[in-house]
XYZ file of C-alpha atoms in Angstrom:
698
model
C -78.678 1.527 -46.452
C -77.098 1.720 -49.682
C -74.648 4.487 -48.520
C -73.438 2.331 -44.978
C -72.981 -0.975 -47.512
C -70.808 0.372 -50.494
C -68.257 2.126 -47.038
C -68.448 -1.756 -45.729
C -67.584 -2.980 -49.319
C -64.735 -0.355 -49.609
C -63.312 -0.762 -46.878
C -62.986 -4.570 -46.853
C -61.437 -4.694 -50.719
C -59.294 -1.516 -48.501
C -58.081 -4.968 -45.725
C -58.252 -7.211 -48.355
C -55.484 -4.840 -50.196
C -53.557 -4.506 -46.780
C -53.604 -8.135 -46.319
C -52.313 -9.081 -49.890
C -49.611 -6.477 -49.807
C -48.689 -7.974 -46.488
C -48.428 -11.863 -47.524
C -46.653 -10.152 -51.438
C -43.726 -8.865 -49.034
C -43.455 -11.320 -47.014
C -42.707 -14.171 -49.348
C -41.778 -12.550 -53.441
C -40.211 -9.971 -51.959
C -38.305 -11.108 -48.718
C -35.542 -11.009 -50.275
C -35.253 -6.667 -51.020
C -36.829 -6.403 -48.119
C -34.509 -8.112 -45.098
C -31.226 -6.752 -46.982
C -32.577 -3.546 -46.975
C -32.723 -3.572 -42.909
C -29.295 -6.198 -42.033
C -28.134 -2.281 -44.182
C -30.354 -0.143 -41.100
C -29.087 -2.530 -38.218
C -26.261 -2.597 -36.884
C -25.054 -5.966 -35.731
C -25.978 -5.532 -31.218
C -23.139 -4.433 -28.733
C -21.988 -5.581 -25.546
C -21.506 -2.509 -23.568
C -18.527 -3.109 -20.576
C -19.966 -2.225 -16.906
C -18.300 0.095 -14.600
C -16.171 -2.036 -12.701
C -15.942 -1.496 -8.831
C -13.674 0.409 -6.537
C -11.330 -0.894 -4.355
C -10.865 1.137 -0.646
C -9.328 1.536 2.855
C -10.581 1.232 6.025
C -11.741 4.448 5.953
C -13.310 5.021 2.390
C -9.886 6.676 0.885
C -9.635 5.910 -2.601
C -7.277 2.693 -4.008
C -8.289 1.712 -7.060
C -10.894 3.010 -9.700
C -12.361 2.980 -13.158
C -11.432 6.141 -14.917
C -12.269 7.326 -18.167
C -9.737 7.352 -20.504
C -9.316 8.448 -24.342
C -7.737 8.060 -27.454
C -8.508 10.952 -30.211
C -8.333 10.822 -33.834
C -8.763 13.171 -36.881
C -11.455 12.382 -40.123
C -10.053 14.454 -43.042
C -13.632 13.170 -45.005
C -16.075 15.287 -42.872
C -17.577 18.191 -43.865
C -15.274 21.145 -42.526
C -12.927 19.713 -45.407
C -15.234 19.763 -49.401
C -13.286 23.230 -48.141
C -10.237 23.805 -46.906
C -9.160 27.374 -46.343
C -11.854 27.094 -43.123
C -8.603 24.485 -41.363
C -6.138 25.672 -43.486
C -6.918 29.001 -41.506
C -7.086 27.251 -38.169
C -4.027 25.218 -38.750
C -1.523 27.089 -36.997
C -3.981 27.973 -34.509
C -4.602 23.838 -33.815
C -0.957 23.418 -33.484
C 0.365 25.917 -30.837
C -2.726 24.792 -29.391
C -1.988 21.211 -29.303
C 2.438 21.484 -28.733
C 1.376 23.108 -25.348
C -1.405 20.636 -23.744
C 1.628 18.058 -25.352
C 4.621 20.021 -24.638
C 7.218 17.019 -26.207
C 6.120 17.727 -29.986
C 6.999 20.574 -31.510
C 4.293 22.994 -33.392
C 6.391 21.814 -36.754
C 5.138 17.982 -36.257
C 2.168 18.587 -35.333
C 1.316 20.197 -38.749
C 3.897 17.903 -40.798
C 0.960 15.039 -38.462
C -1.849 16.387 -39.136
C -1.181 17.189 -42.586
C 0.070 13.577 -43.348
C -3.685 12.682 -42.086
C -5.627 15.160 -44.467
C -3.721 14.356 -47.712
C -3.440 10.408 -46.859
C -4.742 8.052 -50.397
C -7.346 5.261 -48.202
C -8.613 1.398 -49.397
C -11.253 3.144 -51.253
C -9.348 5.533 -52.880
C -11.337 8.764 -51.184
C -8.199 11.515 -50.056
C -7.831 12.927 -46.604
C -8.061 9.770 -43.658
C -11.400 9.104 -42.004
C -9.982 7.873 -37.969
C -6.011 9.478 -38.254
C -4.814 9.577 -34.080
C -4.255 13.105 -33.070
C -2.168 12.150 -30.481
C -0.405 8.447 -29.913
C -0.913 7.689 -26.606
C -4.483 7.629 -24.327
C -5.291 10.941 -22.313
C -6.856 11.567 -19.413
C -10.570 13.297 -19.466
C -9.551 16.178 -18.500
C -7.645 16.644 -21.540
C -9.101 15.905 -23.376
C -11.663 18.277 -22.335
C -8.786 20.681 -23.766
C -7.558 19.764 -26.660
C -11.643 19.984 -28.016
C -12.281 23.288 -27.338
C -8.547 23.226 -29.938
C -9.891 26.181 -32.930
C -11.599 23.711 -35.860
C -12.380 21.200 -32.967
C -15.044 23.019 -31.614
C -17.244 22.498 -34.410
C -18.426 19.616 -33.246
C -17.503 15.845 -35.261
C -19.592 16.296 -37.735
C -18.216 18.811 -39.117
C -15.182 18.671 -38.209
C -14.230 15.241 -37.726
C -12.716 15.188 -34.416
C -13.108 12.684 -32.562
C -12.603 9.756 -30.269
C -12.500 6.778 -28.359
C -13.460 6.351 -25.279
C -11.906 3.517 -22.867
C -12.297 2.499 -18.980
C -9.041 2.280 -16.605
C -7.526 1.602 -13.647
C -6.365 4.314 -11.223
C -4.935 4.325 -8.401
C -4.066 7.967 -6.070
C -1.666 6.289 -3.994
C 0.834 5.079 -6.493
C 2.436 1.901 -5.953
C 1.835 2.366 -2.004
C 0.615 -1.541 -1.236
C 0.382 -2.247 -5.288
C 0.600 -6.329 -5.177
C -2.036 -6.688 -2.797
C -4.800 -4.069 -4.186
C -4.152 -5.476 -7.700
C -2.657 -5.133 -11.329
C -5.002 -4.949 -14.305
C -2.971 -5.741 -18.026
C -4.008 -3.500 -20.460
C -7.823 -2.861 -20.218
C -9.796 -2.400 -16.980
C -11.072 -6.146 -17.332
C -7.734 -7.623 -17.011
C -7.186 -8.131 -13.614
C -3.289 -10.488 -12.555
C -3.221 -10.393 -8.762
C -4.039 -8.941 -6.097
C -7.660 -8.620 -4.981
C -8.575 -7.122 -8.339
C -7.926 -11.233 -9.722
C -9.636 -13.210 -6.292
C -12.624 -10.408 -6.426
C -12.708 -10.225 -10.034
C -15.988 -11.348 -10.777
C -17.367 -9.330 -8.390
C -15.385 -5.811 -8.661
C -16.803 -6.812 -12.770
C -20.253 -6.427 -12.352
C -22.142 -7.733 -15.700
C -21.807 -6.865 -19.189
C -25.249 -4.309 -20.709
C -26.548 -5.287 -24.314
C -27.561 -2.309 -26.881
C -28.341 -2.555 -30.364
C -27.132 0.307 -33.236
C -30.803 1.424 -35.690
C -29.995 3.933 -38.290
C -33.065 6.745 -38.055
C -33.407 9.506 -40.832
C -29.626 8.308 -41.556
C -28.715 9.182 -37.287
C -27.370 6.171 -35.576
C -29.723 5.422 -32.665
C -28.348 3.765 -29.191
C -31.318 0.945 -27.966
C -30.675 -0.956 -25.054
C -31.396 -4.338 -24.192
C -29.969 -4.977 -21.680
C -28.290 -2.575 -19.047
C -24.916 -2.613 -18.374
C -24.385 -3.266 -13.942
C -21.826 -1.830 -12.448
C -19.265 -3.281 -10.226
C -19.687 -4.052 -6.331
C -17.693 -2.020 -4.290
C -14.847 -3.325 -1.929
C -13.357 -2.590 1.539
C -10.980 -3.545 2.303
C -8.668 -3.261 6.009
C -6.021 -1.229 4.532
C -5.388 2.326 6.910
C -3.566 4.021 3.950
C -1.615 5.853 6.297
C -0.125 2.452 8.171
C 0.501 0.590 4.199
C 2.074 4.036 3.796
C 3.912 3.918 7.148
C 5.657 0.569 6.865
C 6.535 0.872 3.260
C 8.892 3.734 3.637
C 10.329 1.971 6.769
C 10.896 -1.090 5.380
C 12.527 0.631 2.183
C 14.999 3.026 4.106
C 16.108 -0.272 6.435
C 17.122 -2.011 2.985
C 19.062 0.881 1.382
C 21.222 1.380 4.274
C 25.309 -0.346 3.194
C 25.210 -2.557 6.110
C 21.620 -4.428 5.370
C 22.068 -3.547 0.900
C 18.744 -6.743 1.383
C 17.323 -7.659 -1.787
C 13.538 -8.614 -0.770
C 12.431 -7.092 2.234
C 8.501 -7.543 3.952
C 6.095 -7.050 6.526
C 2.765 -6.963 8.133
C 1.292 -5.789 10.131
C -1.853 -6.836 11.254
C -5.203 -6.205 14.196
C -4.271 -7.986 17.013
C -8.286 -8.765 18.081
C -9.739 -9.787 14.324
C -6.662 -9.943 12.213
C -7.504 -7.253 9.886
C -4.805 -6.836 8.246
C -3.387 -3.059 7.558
C -0.895 -2.503 6.217
C 1.491 -5.444 4.414
C 4.742 -4.074 2.678
C 6.771 -6.364 -0.401
C 9.922 -4.523 -1.770
C 12.388 -6.324 -3.615
C 15.237 -4.407 -5.581
C 14.695 -3.596 -9.062
C 17.790 -1.948 -9.642
C 20.410 0.663 -8.042
C 18.882 1.460 -4.961
C 15.298 1.068 -5.998
C 12.645 -1.253 -4.939
C 9.290 -2.042 -5.921
C 6.111 -4.246 -5.405
C 7.289 -7.080 -8.616
C 5.879 -10.584 -6.291
C 4.204 -10.480 -2.216
C 6.696 -12.295 -1.103
C 4.264 -11.690 2.620
C 2.210 -15.034 1.302
C 4.209 -16.907 -0.943
C 7.072 -16.500 -0.127
C 8.155 -19.957 1.872
C 11.712 -20.477 2.882
C 12.847 -21.985 7.082
C 11.719 -19.029 9.221
C 14.589 -19.482 11.472
C 14.267 -18.322 14.987
C 11.209 -16.956 15.380
C 10.271 -21.204 15.183
C 11.318 -21.482 18.498
C 8.593 -19.735 20.256
C 7.190 -22.801 18.896
C 8.677 -25.421 19.692
C 8.669 -24.195 23.627
C 5.035 -23.552 22.740
C 4.740 -27.298 22.227
C 7.188 -29.099 25.135
C 5.370 -26.526 27.754
C 1.286 -27.723 26.729
C 2.461 -30.750 27.362
C 4.077 -30.618 30.171
C 7.888 -32.130 29.834
C 9.451 -28.202 30.687
C 7.417 -27.030 34.262
C 5.078 -24.346 33.413
C 7.546 -21.945 35.940
C 10.694 -22.381 33.423
C 12.882 -23.101 35.684
C 13.899 -27.037 34.068
C 17.929 -25.211 33.191
C 19.999 -26.933 30.066
C 23.521 -27.202 30.241
C 24.721 -24.703 26.744
C 27.892 -26.472 27.356
C 30.771 -24.060 25.295
C 28.700 -23.206 22.460
C 28.964 -26.219 20.628
C 27.281 -29.591 21.355
C 26.990 -32.973 18.790
C 23.991 -33.296 17.310
C 23.765 -36.558 15.997
C 27.025 -37.328 14.565
C 26.445 -32.670 13.712
C 27.588 -29.485 15.378
C 24.761 -27.491 16.980
C 25.958 -24.210 17.344
C 25.285 -20.624 19.407
C 25.631 -17.669 18.063
C 27.906 -16.754 20.783
C 30.570 -19.455 20.631
C 32.918 -18.236 20.290
C 33.399 -16.595 23.186
C 32.464 -19.369 25.326
C 28.624 -19.720 24.978
C 26.161 -20.163 27.526
C 26.530 -22.426 30.446
C 23.433 -23.611 31.817
C 20.943 -22.145 31.502
C 17.578 -21.608 32.532
C 14.550 -22.285 29.406
C 12.928 -18.261 30.041
C 17.156 -17.423 29.042
C 17.223 -19.713 26.592
C 14.731 -17.267 24.526
C 16.060 -14.590 25.318
C 19.118 -15.572 23.588
C 18.217 -17.673 21.785
C 19.725 -20.146 21.742
C 20.145 -23.287 19.246
C 21.731 -25.226 21.934
C 19.354 -25.367 24.704
C 16.133 -25.638 22.170
C 17.380 -28.411 20.831
C 18.147 -30.181 23.566
C 15.624 -29.889 25.109
C 12.872 -31.319 22.422
C 15.650 -34.339 21.400
C 15.853 -35.236 25.184
C 11.548 -35.302 25.059
C 10.786 -35.778 21.520
C 13.678 -37.608 20.530
C 11.722 -41.576 20.566
C 8.535 -39.972 19.368
C 9.364 -37.162 16.619
C 5.707 -37.695 15.790
C 3.938 -36.396 18.910
C 6.598 -33.513 18.735
C 5.947 -32.145 15.522
C 1.578 -32.439 16.283
C 2.408 -30.505 18.710
C 2.753 -28.162 16.140
C -0.721 -28.786 13.491
C -2.064 -27.937 17.149
C -1.013 -25.277 18.383
C -1.938 -23.846 14.445
C 1.602 -22.898 13.264
C 0.758 -25.966 10.159
C -2.596 -24.098 9.651
C -3.441 -23.078 6.236
C -4.944 -19.929 6.419
C -7.653 -20.296 3.796
C -6.639 -16.381 2.069
C -8.565 -14.838 -0.159
C -5.579 -14.069 -2.349
C -3.885 -15.943 -5.252
C -0.685 -17.172 -4.493
C -0.589 -17.980 -1.261
C 0.721 -21.191 -0.488
C 0.186 -23.002 3.077
C 3.207 -24.386 5.423
C 5.280 -27.552 4.559
C 5.445 -28.930 7.498
C 5.897 -32.781 7.605
C 5.737 -36.091 9.485
C 8.871 -37.767 10.270
C 8.920 -40.898 7.355
C 12.161 -43.091 7.327
C 10.816 -45.074 4.502
C 10.215 -42.728 1.966
C 13.022 -42.205 -0.632
C 11.937 -38.565 -1.653
C 15.308 -37.622 0.173
C 13.581 -33.846 0.518
C 10.830 -36.317 3.034
C 13.297 -38.773 4.452
C 13.704 -38.134 7.992
C 16.916 -38.168 9.808
C 18.024 -37.827 13.790
C 19.508 -34.764 12.729
C 15.969 -33.100 11.227
C 13.794 -32.180 15.371
C 17.425 -30.843 16.076
C 17.321 -28.370 13.060
C 13.135 -28.497 12.889
C 12.551 -27.261 15.916
C 15.396 -24.698 15.526
C 13.801 -23.369 12.384
C 15.148 -25.263 9.678
C 13.788 -28.536 7.853
C 10.008 -26.097 7.602
C 8.922 -23.830 4.841
C 6.739 -20.842 6.493
C 5.509 -17.763 4.713
C 5.614 -15.319 6.891
C 2.367 -14.666 7.150
C 1.463 -17.935 8.715
C 4.605 -17.300 10.748
C 2.267 -13.367 11.507
C -1.012 -15.380 12.658
C 0.643 -17.936 14.811
C 1.862 -14.777 17.451
C -1.388 -13.208 17.074
C -2.904 -15.812 18.255
C 0.028 -15.337 21.610
C -1.006 -11.380 21.334
C -5.107 -12.534 21.376
C -4.381 -14.773 24.658
C -4.207 -18.044 22.570
C -6.832 -17.370 19.256
C -6.129 -17.869 15.650
C -7.787 -15.476 13.483
C -7.811 -15.516 10.321
C -5.849 -12.728 8.511
C -8.634 -10.382 6.668
C -7.727 -8.164 4.005
C -11.842 -7.488 3.072
C -14.463 -6.195 5.048
C -18.042 -5.701 2.802
C -18.867 -5.260 -0.331
C -20.496 -1.824 -0.787
C -22.930 -1.122 -4.288
C -24.738 1.994 -4.635
C -23.719 3.106 -0.805
C -26.052 -0.293 0.890
C -23.436 -2.770 1.934
C -24.343 -6.265 -0.133
C -22.174 -8.469 2.590
C -19.653 -8.911 4.932
C -16.895 -10.530 6.090
C -16.509 -10.613 9.660
C -13.741 -12.060 11.608
C -13.558 -15.784 11.376
C -11.691 -17.639 14.445
C -9.574 -20.961 13.225
C -8.553 -22.113 16.393
C -10.597 -20.679 19.985
C -7.687 -21.985 22.000
C -3.286 -23.016 20.364
C -2.782 -23.576 23.978
C -3.397 -24.007 27.250
C -4.616 -20.462 29.178
C -1.049 -20.467 31.099
C 0.596 -21.767 28.199
C -0.115 -18.264 26.328
C 0.142 -16.385 29.167
C 3.429 -17.869 29.806
C 4.770 -17.303 26.133
C 3.634 -13.563 26.643
C 6.229 -13.365 29.386
C 8.880 -14.740 27.792
C 8.834 -12.839 25.055
C 8.727 -9.272 26.519
C 11.950 -10.611 28.447
C 12.756 -10.695 24.515
C 12.825 -7.294 23.179
C 13.693 -5.609 27.565
C 16.994 -7.925 28.027
C 17.100 -10.417 25.439
C 18.932 -9.736 21.669
C 15.120 -7.884 21.372
C 16.459 -4.837 22.687
C 17.314 -3.008 19.591
C 12.740 -3.513 18.322
C 11.934 -1.903 21.939
C 10.903 1.466 21.507
C 12.914 4.722 22.467
C 10.254 6.321 24.157
C 9.832 3.489 27.056
C 5.436 5.124 26.435
C 4.810 1.233 26.115
C 6.082 -2.541 26.030
C 7.029 -4.378 23.044
C 6.674 -7.662 22.321
C 8.557 -10.386 20.310
C 11.472 -12.492 18.796
C 13.811 -12.590 16.487
C 15.036 -14.763 14.032
C 18.995 -15.719 12.091
C 18.330 -18.511 9.052
C 21.114 -19.220 6.847
C 19.061 -19.434 3.191
C 19.284 -21.739 0.268
C 20.061 -19.382 -2.519
C 18.624 -20.128 -6.447
C 20.281 -22.910 -6.681
C 19.066 -25.023 -3.976
C 22.682 -24.968 -2.136
C 24.150 -23.397 1.642
C 27.729 -23.601 0.337
C 27.917 -21.723 -2.651
C 30.096 -19.241 -1.358
C 28.312 -16.328 -0.907
C 25.507 -17.073 1.966
C 22.237 -15.852 2.582
C 20.822 -14.609 5.510
C 16.989 -14.611 6.557
C 16.547 -12.147 9.469
C 13.533 -11.550 10.864
C 11.048 -10.376 14.109
C 7.970 -11.127 15.353
C 6.033 -9.341 17.657
C 4.004 -7.421 19.216
C 2.369 -4.329 21.122
C 2.445 -3.195 23.677
C 3.197 -5.810 25.369
C 0.308 -5.472 28.083
C -2.683 -4.818 26.270
C -1.117 -6.124 22.325
C -3.348 -4.064 19.710
C -0.715 -5.092 17.128
C 1.458 -7.149 15.820
C 3.629 -7.066 13.248
C 6.241 -9.438 11.501
C 9.061 -8.396 10.142
C 11.645 -10.148 7.432
C 14.939 -9.028 4.898
C 16.873 -11.418 3.166
C 21.040 -9.698 2.623
C 23.738 -11.098 1.161
C 26.977 -11.564 3.576
C 27.656 -10.660 7.239
C 26.258 -7.609 9.258
C 23.385 -10.556 9.690
C 21.010 -9.485 12.529
C 17.435 -9.901 12.941
C 17.631 -7.908 16.078
C 19.591 -5.373 14.827
C 17.676 -4.704 11.563
C 14.256 -6.796 10.761
C 13.810 -5.825 14.712
C 14.280 -2.206 13.981
C 11.684 -1.702 11.033
C 9.605 -2.963 13.724
C 10.307 -0.630 15.965
C 10.358 2.275 13.131
C 7.051 0.744 12.650
C 5.676 0.371 16.326
C 6.707 3.977 17.427
C 4.080 5.085 14.170
C 1.013 3.213 14.529
C 1.639 3.871 18.367
C 1.877 8.466 17.427
C -0.735 8.100 15.594
C -3.377 6.750 18.172
C -2.256 9.207 20.803
C -4.962 12.054 20.775
C -3.314 15.148 23.087
C -5.535 17.806 23.676
C -3.889 21.460 24.244
C -4.903 21.874 28.140
C -3.083 18.154 28.576
C 0.569 20.013 27.712
C -0.245 22.261 31.021
C 1.333 21.902 34.087
C -0.745 23.433 36.539
C 2.169 23.188 38.777
C 4.546 24.476 36.698
C 6.224 28.272 37.739
C 7.820 29.383 34.882
C 8.425 32.851 33.458
C 8.749 33.705 30.887
C 12.265 35.585 29.992
C 11.682 39.865 28.636
C 14.467 41.969 28.093
C 14.921 44.998 29.027
C 12.357 47.311 27.193
C 9.539 49.304 27.992
C 8.650 48.348 32.163
C 5.094 48.422 32.350
C 4.842 46.709 28.946
C 6.597 44.601 29.388
C 4.619 44.040 33.466
C 1.423 44.295 32.590
C 1.712 40.728 29.860
C 2.952 39.196 32.306
C 1.371 39.446 35.155
C -2.259 39.257 32.352
C -0.272 35.629 31.792
C -0.344 35.074 35.282
C 2.851 33.901 36.227
C 4.172 32.973 39.278
C 7.671 32.989 41.744
C 9.660 35.901 41.236
C 6.866 39.621 40.321
C 6.858 40.553 37.166
C 8.230 44.034 36.624
C 11.890 41.991 38.188
C 11.861 39.098 35.982
C 12.675 42.577 33.683
C 16.162 41.894 32.383
C 17.896 45.215 33.145
C 21.531 47.034 31.976
C 23.043 49.526 34.440
C 21.864 53.436 33.852
C 25.092 55.401 31.052
C 26.035 51.836 29.525
C 24.987 50.730 25.833
C 22.301 47.838 25.897
C 22.514 44.434 24.794
C 18.856 44.139 21.962
C 19.265 41.639 20.111
C 16.557 39.861 19.791
C 13.641 42.484 20.848
C 11.411 43.803 18.721
C 12.239 47.151 17.517
C 9.816 49.433 19.904
C 11.392 48.263 22.905
C 14.810 48.392 21.032
C 14.273 51.252 19.927
C 13.142 52.411 23.211
C 16.243 51.128 25.386
C 18.561 53.111 23.595
C 16.646 55.734 23.710
C 16.121 56.305 26.893
C 19.928 56.303 27.627
C 20.407 58.817 25.080
C 20.871 57.524 21.892
C 19.962 58.423 18.294
C 18.384 55.331 17.150
C 17.869 53.861 12.758
C 17.181 50.537 12.008
C 16.865 49.283 9.011
C 14.631 45.700 8.102
C 11.968 44.289 10.332
C 11.426 40.986 12.368
C 13.623 41.277 15.565
C 17.478 42.898 16.435
C 19.511 41.059 14.504
C 22.953 43.241 15.640
C 23.959 46.961 16.921
C 26.105 48.822 15.541
C 27.921 50.005 19.052
C 28.476 47.083 21.087
C 26.813 45.916 24.158
C 28.417 47.056 27.389
C 30.303 50.578 25.557
C 29.680 53.843 27.788
C 27.305 55.893 26.399
C 27.858 59.357 24.604
C 24.805 60.843 24.207
C 23.640 61.803 20.540
C 25.703 58.752 19.253
C 23.854 57.303 16.626
C 23.640 53.284 16.224
C 22.485 51.109 13.688
C 20.038 47.889 14.483
C 19.195 45.437 12.378
C 16.818 43.955 12.276
C 15.585 40.571 10.509
C 13.372 37.777 10.196
């Protein structure tokens, strides 16, 4: 017991000593140890997550985050305690850097690096601790090449070679759909426009938090909150269709007769409203075009004659004109006075169209015919006409997920306002009916035409299909129906037929496919637009040319609108925008054509290949194996009379030599491939033993 008591007493004393020491450290030495801790512990550092990718509808990368590096040297690293190693490797380093960065000579690299080695720092030490080897950022492959150079490959602490890592936004398809996908400012987390900006919070993810702790002269990162990477978004854009659309638009804009300064093209899937392609080209230099502004959703202007379809739909749906379009309109000689202002058709100099039907009015895009109908039946109550426009969806706010979208402006009649831009005069109605006095972006016009193609159901244009994270879909964006029915079904069917006639026998002929393998329906539009000062009469007339429609007309799958802005004549919506529409339609339909080799063979064909004279037995064998029909194989072999030099051009060497030697000639062959020329002309009398030189080419 005395021994146990002694042990307990010793342990108690030790325990009291420990507690006393702890109290002493916590109180008397608090300031000292807090200072020591501050030297060992670094501030918490936020860790940026990986930004989500933007994918095309078939999963191809359209925007992705990749690492980039800036490379530096620490000239106070351990390897520089003796400069002999650095100096012995300097020539190899500079030569290697020149091979990787050819724009800078080895001498320039040497001068630059030596400048950093002898630089005096603020602390008075020699040698910069953070000297840039290359001025800009480099990709991972380039970084690994630099890291493998002599001296640099000895490790960070010995050689002093170190780097800063950045996350950069990369678009594998370059500027394709640039304004829609989006652009990033400098750093990865600075979205500027497009889907990058609209879905920024979802793409960005959540920052993590790391504490940096110094342990045994090394700094360790201790993760407190792990970063949460952003989600990927799957768009509706089809890369092939987007490329086709952009190329077709730019090619037309560059033509001397067109020379457009702004072009828009949108391709949409009828049933879902999926935007498969959207191009916004603006002239940025001589014959140079780029996507600077998303004009497809933000450029509101007077749409022109494509708006006439909306006017006639209102009239047909209200029943003020008969559904069989037999109602006739007196357009006269092409000029008609409308409340003191002359309304003109495009052919007024040629005498106009006279009295025509409603269907013909749309086919030839008669201004007088359209404004006459609307003014006649709605002149006493124009608000009913505007209400009709609202009803059929041309004024619908599409609520697009893209920043910059501007909804249409179609004003209600107001004769009491002092605001001149809102004042409703007697001429407002007839001019509104043909596409003036309104402000509509191309995307709204297309949504309206898409509704016609979709049997009256208006879909919201969809740009994003789903969000994906770690291979799993975490959110879907299903198609959204904005209006179940924009007009009576018979009205929509009638308009589908009329728009088909516009292309087949009206002003929209150039929008129709050259192959006639499918039909197109649509409407042309040519409108004068104000200049940058808001004037229509500044001496130079600017035109807004458009074609909106859908294809195939009998079973619509895609709708499309093409708009061009140009200065001066010639100006034709059908002849310019319609041509772009045709190229897009033909390209899209060609991509959807899938044919098997067996489908190409014509079972009723009586084809027998033409065979040059040569080894008749071999030729007959081949023809019989091909199972050709018609004349016997031997009869199809072209023969030459005995005693005359045969024509062997186009033959293979074996058959040509056989044909010549059979007639007693000696043959010298040069080259390879098929016979291109023969030294003795065909048809000449044979001289036995004479040498004929045959030259072959592939």
